[in-house]
PDB file of C-alpha atoms in Angstrom:
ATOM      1  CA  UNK A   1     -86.055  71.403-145.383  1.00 82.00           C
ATOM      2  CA  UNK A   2     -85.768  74.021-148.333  1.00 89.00           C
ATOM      3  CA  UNK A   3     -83.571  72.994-151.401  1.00 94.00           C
ATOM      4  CA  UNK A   4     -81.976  75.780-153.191  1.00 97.00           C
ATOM      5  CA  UNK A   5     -80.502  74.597-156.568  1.00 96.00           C
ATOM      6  CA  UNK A   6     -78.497  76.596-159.120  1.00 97.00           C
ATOM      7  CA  UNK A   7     -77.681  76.612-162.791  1.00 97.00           C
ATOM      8  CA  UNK A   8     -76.721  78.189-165.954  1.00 98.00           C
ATOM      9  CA  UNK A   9     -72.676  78.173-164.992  1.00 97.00           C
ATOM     10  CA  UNK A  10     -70.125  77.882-167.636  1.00 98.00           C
ATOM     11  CA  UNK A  11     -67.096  78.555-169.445  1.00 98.00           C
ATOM     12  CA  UNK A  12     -67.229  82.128-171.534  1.00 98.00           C
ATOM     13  CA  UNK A  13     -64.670  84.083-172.760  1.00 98.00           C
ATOM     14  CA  UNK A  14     -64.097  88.053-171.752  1.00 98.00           C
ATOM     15  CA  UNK A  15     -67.000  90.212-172.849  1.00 98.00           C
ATOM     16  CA  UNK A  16     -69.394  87.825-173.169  1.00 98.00           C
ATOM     17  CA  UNK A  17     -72.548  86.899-171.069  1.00 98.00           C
ATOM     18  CA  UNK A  18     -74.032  84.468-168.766  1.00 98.00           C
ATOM     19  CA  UNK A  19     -77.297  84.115-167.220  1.00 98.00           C
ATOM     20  CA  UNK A  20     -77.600  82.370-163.527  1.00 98.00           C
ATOM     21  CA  UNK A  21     -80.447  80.028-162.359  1.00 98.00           C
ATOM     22  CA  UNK A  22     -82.014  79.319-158.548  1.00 98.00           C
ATOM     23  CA  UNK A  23     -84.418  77.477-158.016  1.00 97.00           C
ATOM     24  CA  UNK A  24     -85.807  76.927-154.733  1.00 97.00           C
ATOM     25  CA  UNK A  25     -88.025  74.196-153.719  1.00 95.00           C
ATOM     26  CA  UNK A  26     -89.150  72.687-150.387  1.00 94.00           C
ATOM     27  CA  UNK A  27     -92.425  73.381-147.767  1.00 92.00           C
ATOM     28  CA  UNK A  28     -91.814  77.028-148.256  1.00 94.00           C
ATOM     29  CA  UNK A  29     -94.524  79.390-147.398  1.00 93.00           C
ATOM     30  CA  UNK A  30     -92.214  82.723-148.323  1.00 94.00           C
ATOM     31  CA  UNK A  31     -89.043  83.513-149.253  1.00 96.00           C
ATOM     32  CA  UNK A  32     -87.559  86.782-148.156  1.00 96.00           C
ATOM     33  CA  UNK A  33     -84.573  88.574-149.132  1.00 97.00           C
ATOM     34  CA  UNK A  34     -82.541  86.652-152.013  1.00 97.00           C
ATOM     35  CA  UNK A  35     -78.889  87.118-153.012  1.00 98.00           C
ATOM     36  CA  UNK A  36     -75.811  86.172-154.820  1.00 98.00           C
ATOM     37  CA  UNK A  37     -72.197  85.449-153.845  1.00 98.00           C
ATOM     38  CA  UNK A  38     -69.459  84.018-155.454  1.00 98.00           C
ATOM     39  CA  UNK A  39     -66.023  82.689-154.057  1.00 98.00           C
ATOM     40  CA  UNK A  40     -63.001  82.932-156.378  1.00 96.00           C
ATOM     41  CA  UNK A  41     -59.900  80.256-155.683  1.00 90.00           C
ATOM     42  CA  UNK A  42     -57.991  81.722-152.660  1.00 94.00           C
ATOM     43  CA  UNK A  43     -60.704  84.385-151.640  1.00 96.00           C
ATOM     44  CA  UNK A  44     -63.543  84.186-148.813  1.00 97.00           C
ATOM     45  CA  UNK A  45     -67.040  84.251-150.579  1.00 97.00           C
ATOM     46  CA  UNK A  46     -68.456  87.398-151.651  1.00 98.00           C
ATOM     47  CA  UNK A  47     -71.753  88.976-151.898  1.00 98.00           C
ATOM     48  CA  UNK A  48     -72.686  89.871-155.681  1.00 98.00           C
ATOM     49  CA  UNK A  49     -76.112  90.987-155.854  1.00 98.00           C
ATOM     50  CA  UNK A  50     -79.174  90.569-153.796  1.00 98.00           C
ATOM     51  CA  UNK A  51     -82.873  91.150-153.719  1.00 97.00           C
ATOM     52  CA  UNK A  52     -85.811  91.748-151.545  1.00 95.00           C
ATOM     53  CA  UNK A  53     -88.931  90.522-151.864  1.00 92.00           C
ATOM     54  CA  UNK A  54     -89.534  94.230-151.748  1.00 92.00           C
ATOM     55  CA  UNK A  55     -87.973  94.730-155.117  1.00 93.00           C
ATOM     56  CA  UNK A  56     -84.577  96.574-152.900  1.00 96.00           C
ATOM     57  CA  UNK A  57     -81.603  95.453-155.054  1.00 97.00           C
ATOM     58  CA  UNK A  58     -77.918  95.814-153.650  1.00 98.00           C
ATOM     59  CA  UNK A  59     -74.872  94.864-155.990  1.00 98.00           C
ATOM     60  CA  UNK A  60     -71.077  94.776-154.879  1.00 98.00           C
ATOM     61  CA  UNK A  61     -69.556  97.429-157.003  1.00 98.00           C
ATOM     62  CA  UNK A  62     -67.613  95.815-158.918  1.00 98.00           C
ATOM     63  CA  UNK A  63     -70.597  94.250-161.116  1.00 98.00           C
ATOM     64  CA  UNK A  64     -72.799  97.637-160.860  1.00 98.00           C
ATOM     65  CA  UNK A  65     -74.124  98.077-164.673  1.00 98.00           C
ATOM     66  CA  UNK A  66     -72.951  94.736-165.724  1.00 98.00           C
ATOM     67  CA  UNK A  67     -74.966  92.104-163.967  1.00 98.00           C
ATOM     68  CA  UNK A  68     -78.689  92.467-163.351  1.00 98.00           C
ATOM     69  CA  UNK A  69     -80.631  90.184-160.499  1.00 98.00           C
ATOM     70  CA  UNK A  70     -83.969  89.235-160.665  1.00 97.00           C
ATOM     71  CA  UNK A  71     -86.677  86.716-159.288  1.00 96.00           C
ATOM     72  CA  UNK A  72     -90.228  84.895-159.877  1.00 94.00           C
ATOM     73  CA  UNK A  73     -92.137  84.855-157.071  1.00 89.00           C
ATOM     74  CA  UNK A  74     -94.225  82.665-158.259  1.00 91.00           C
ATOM     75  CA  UNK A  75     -91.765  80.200-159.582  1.00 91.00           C
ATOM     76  CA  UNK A  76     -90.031  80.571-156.853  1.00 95.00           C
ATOM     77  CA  UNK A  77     -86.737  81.196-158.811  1.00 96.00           C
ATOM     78  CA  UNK A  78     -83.640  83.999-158.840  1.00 97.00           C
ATOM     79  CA  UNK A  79     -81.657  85.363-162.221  1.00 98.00           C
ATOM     80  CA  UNK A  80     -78.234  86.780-162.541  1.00 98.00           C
ATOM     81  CA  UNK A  81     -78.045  87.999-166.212  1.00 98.00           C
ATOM     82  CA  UNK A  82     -74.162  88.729-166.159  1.00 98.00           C
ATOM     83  CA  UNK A  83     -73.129  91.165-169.478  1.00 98.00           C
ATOM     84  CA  UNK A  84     -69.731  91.752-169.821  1.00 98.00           C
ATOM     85  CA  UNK A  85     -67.711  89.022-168.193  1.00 98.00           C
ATOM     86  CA  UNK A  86     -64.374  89.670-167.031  1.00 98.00           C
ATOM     87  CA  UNK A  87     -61.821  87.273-166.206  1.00 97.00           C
ATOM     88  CA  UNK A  88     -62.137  88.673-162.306  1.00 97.00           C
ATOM     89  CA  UNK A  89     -65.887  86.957-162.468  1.00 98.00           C
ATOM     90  CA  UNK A  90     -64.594  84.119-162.332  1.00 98.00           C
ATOM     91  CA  UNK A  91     -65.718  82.084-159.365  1.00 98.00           C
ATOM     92  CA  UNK A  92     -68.210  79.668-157.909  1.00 98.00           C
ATOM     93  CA  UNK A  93     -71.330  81.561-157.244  1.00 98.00           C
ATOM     94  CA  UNK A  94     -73.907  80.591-155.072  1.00 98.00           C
ATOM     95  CA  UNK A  95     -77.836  80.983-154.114  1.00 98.00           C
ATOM     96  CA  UNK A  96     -78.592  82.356-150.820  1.00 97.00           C
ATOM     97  CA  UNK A  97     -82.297  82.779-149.372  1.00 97.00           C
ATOM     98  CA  UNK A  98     -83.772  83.504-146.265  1.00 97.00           C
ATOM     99  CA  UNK A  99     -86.883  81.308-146.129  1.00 96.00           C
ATOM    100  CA  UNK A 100     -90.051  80.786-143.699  1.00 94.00           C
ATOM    101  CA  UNK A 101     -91.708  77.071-143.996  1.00 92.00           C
ATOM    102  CA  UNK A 102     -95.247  76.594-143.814  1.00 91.00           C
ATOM    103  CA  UNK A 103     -94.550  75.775-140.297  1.00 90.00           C
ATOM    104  CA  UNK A 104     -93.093  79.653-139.838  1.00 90.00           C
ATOM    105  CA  UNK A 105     -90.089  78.336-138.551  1.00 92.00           C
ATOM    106  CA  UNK A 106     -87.249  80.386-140.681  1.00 93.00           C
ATOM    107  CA  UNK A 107     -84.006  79.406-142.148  1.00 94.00           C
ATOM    108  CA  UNK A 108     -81.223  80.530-144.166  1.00 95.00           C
ATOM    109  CA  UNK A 109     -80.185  78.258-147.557  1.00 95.00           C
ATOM    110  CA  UNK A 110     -77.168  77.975-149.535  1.00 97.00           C
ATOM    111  CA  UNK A 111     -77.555  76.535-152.704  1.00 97.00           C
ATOM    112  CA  UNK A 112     -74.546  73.945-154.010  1.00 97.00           C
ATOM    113  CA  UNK A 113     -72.694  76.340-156.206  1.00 97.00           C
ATOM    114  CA  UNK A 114     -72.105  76.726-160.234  1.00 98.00           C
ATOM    115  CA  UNK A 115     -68.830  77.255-161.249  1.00 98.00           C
ATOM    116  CA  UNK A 116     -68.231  80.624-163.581  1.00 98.00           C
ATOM    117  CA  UNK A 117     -65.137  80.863-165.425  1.00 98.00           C
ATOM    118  CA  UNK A 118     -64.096  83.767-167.700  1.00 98.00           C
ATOM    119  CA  UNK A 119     -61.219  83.499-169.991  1.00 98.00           C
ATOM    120  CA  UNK A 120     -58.871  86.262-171.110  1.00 94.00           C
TER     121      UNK A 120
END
């Protein structure tokens, strides 16, 4: 069973920054395609940004120029360096990763969320 486990949420006022933790941990032999979403109060969860092992990156466009993901293979760990927070981020965002065991069986993970919050 894969863990995926994020940090790095927070309060932050309008403008500023915040950068996003995943780490991933479990009897993992690869991870595939990575990815971001967020669910603001009211709203069905969103993708945000996600990443290939390729190096392909989508982003919703909404965040396009503002938030930048990333990953570490070999740390087995995603980014999301948000710039310019506005008070629309605001959300719970979540880790998603697609994931083949040692075993090659393949799964899907969520992570437990971290709560963003931008203020006006």
């Amino acid at each position: 069973q894969a863990q995926l486990v994020e940090s790095g949420g927070g309060l932050v006022q309008a403008g500023g920054s915040l950068r996003l933790s995943c780490a991933a941990s479990g009897n993992i032999f690869s991870i595939d395609t990575m990815g971001w979403y967020r669910q603001a109060p009211g709203k069905q969860r969103e993708l945000v940004a996600r990443l290939s092992s390729g190096g392909s990156t989508t982003y919703t466009d909404s965040v396009k120029g503002r938030f930048t993901i990333s990953r570490d293979n070999t740390k087995r760990k995603m980014y999301l360096q948000m710039n310019s927070l506005k008070p629309e981020d605001t959300g719970v965002y979540y880790c998603n990763a697609d994931i083949t065991y040692v075993s090659r069986s393949k799964g899907t993970y969520w992570g437990q969320g971290t709560q963003v919050t931008v203020s006006s």
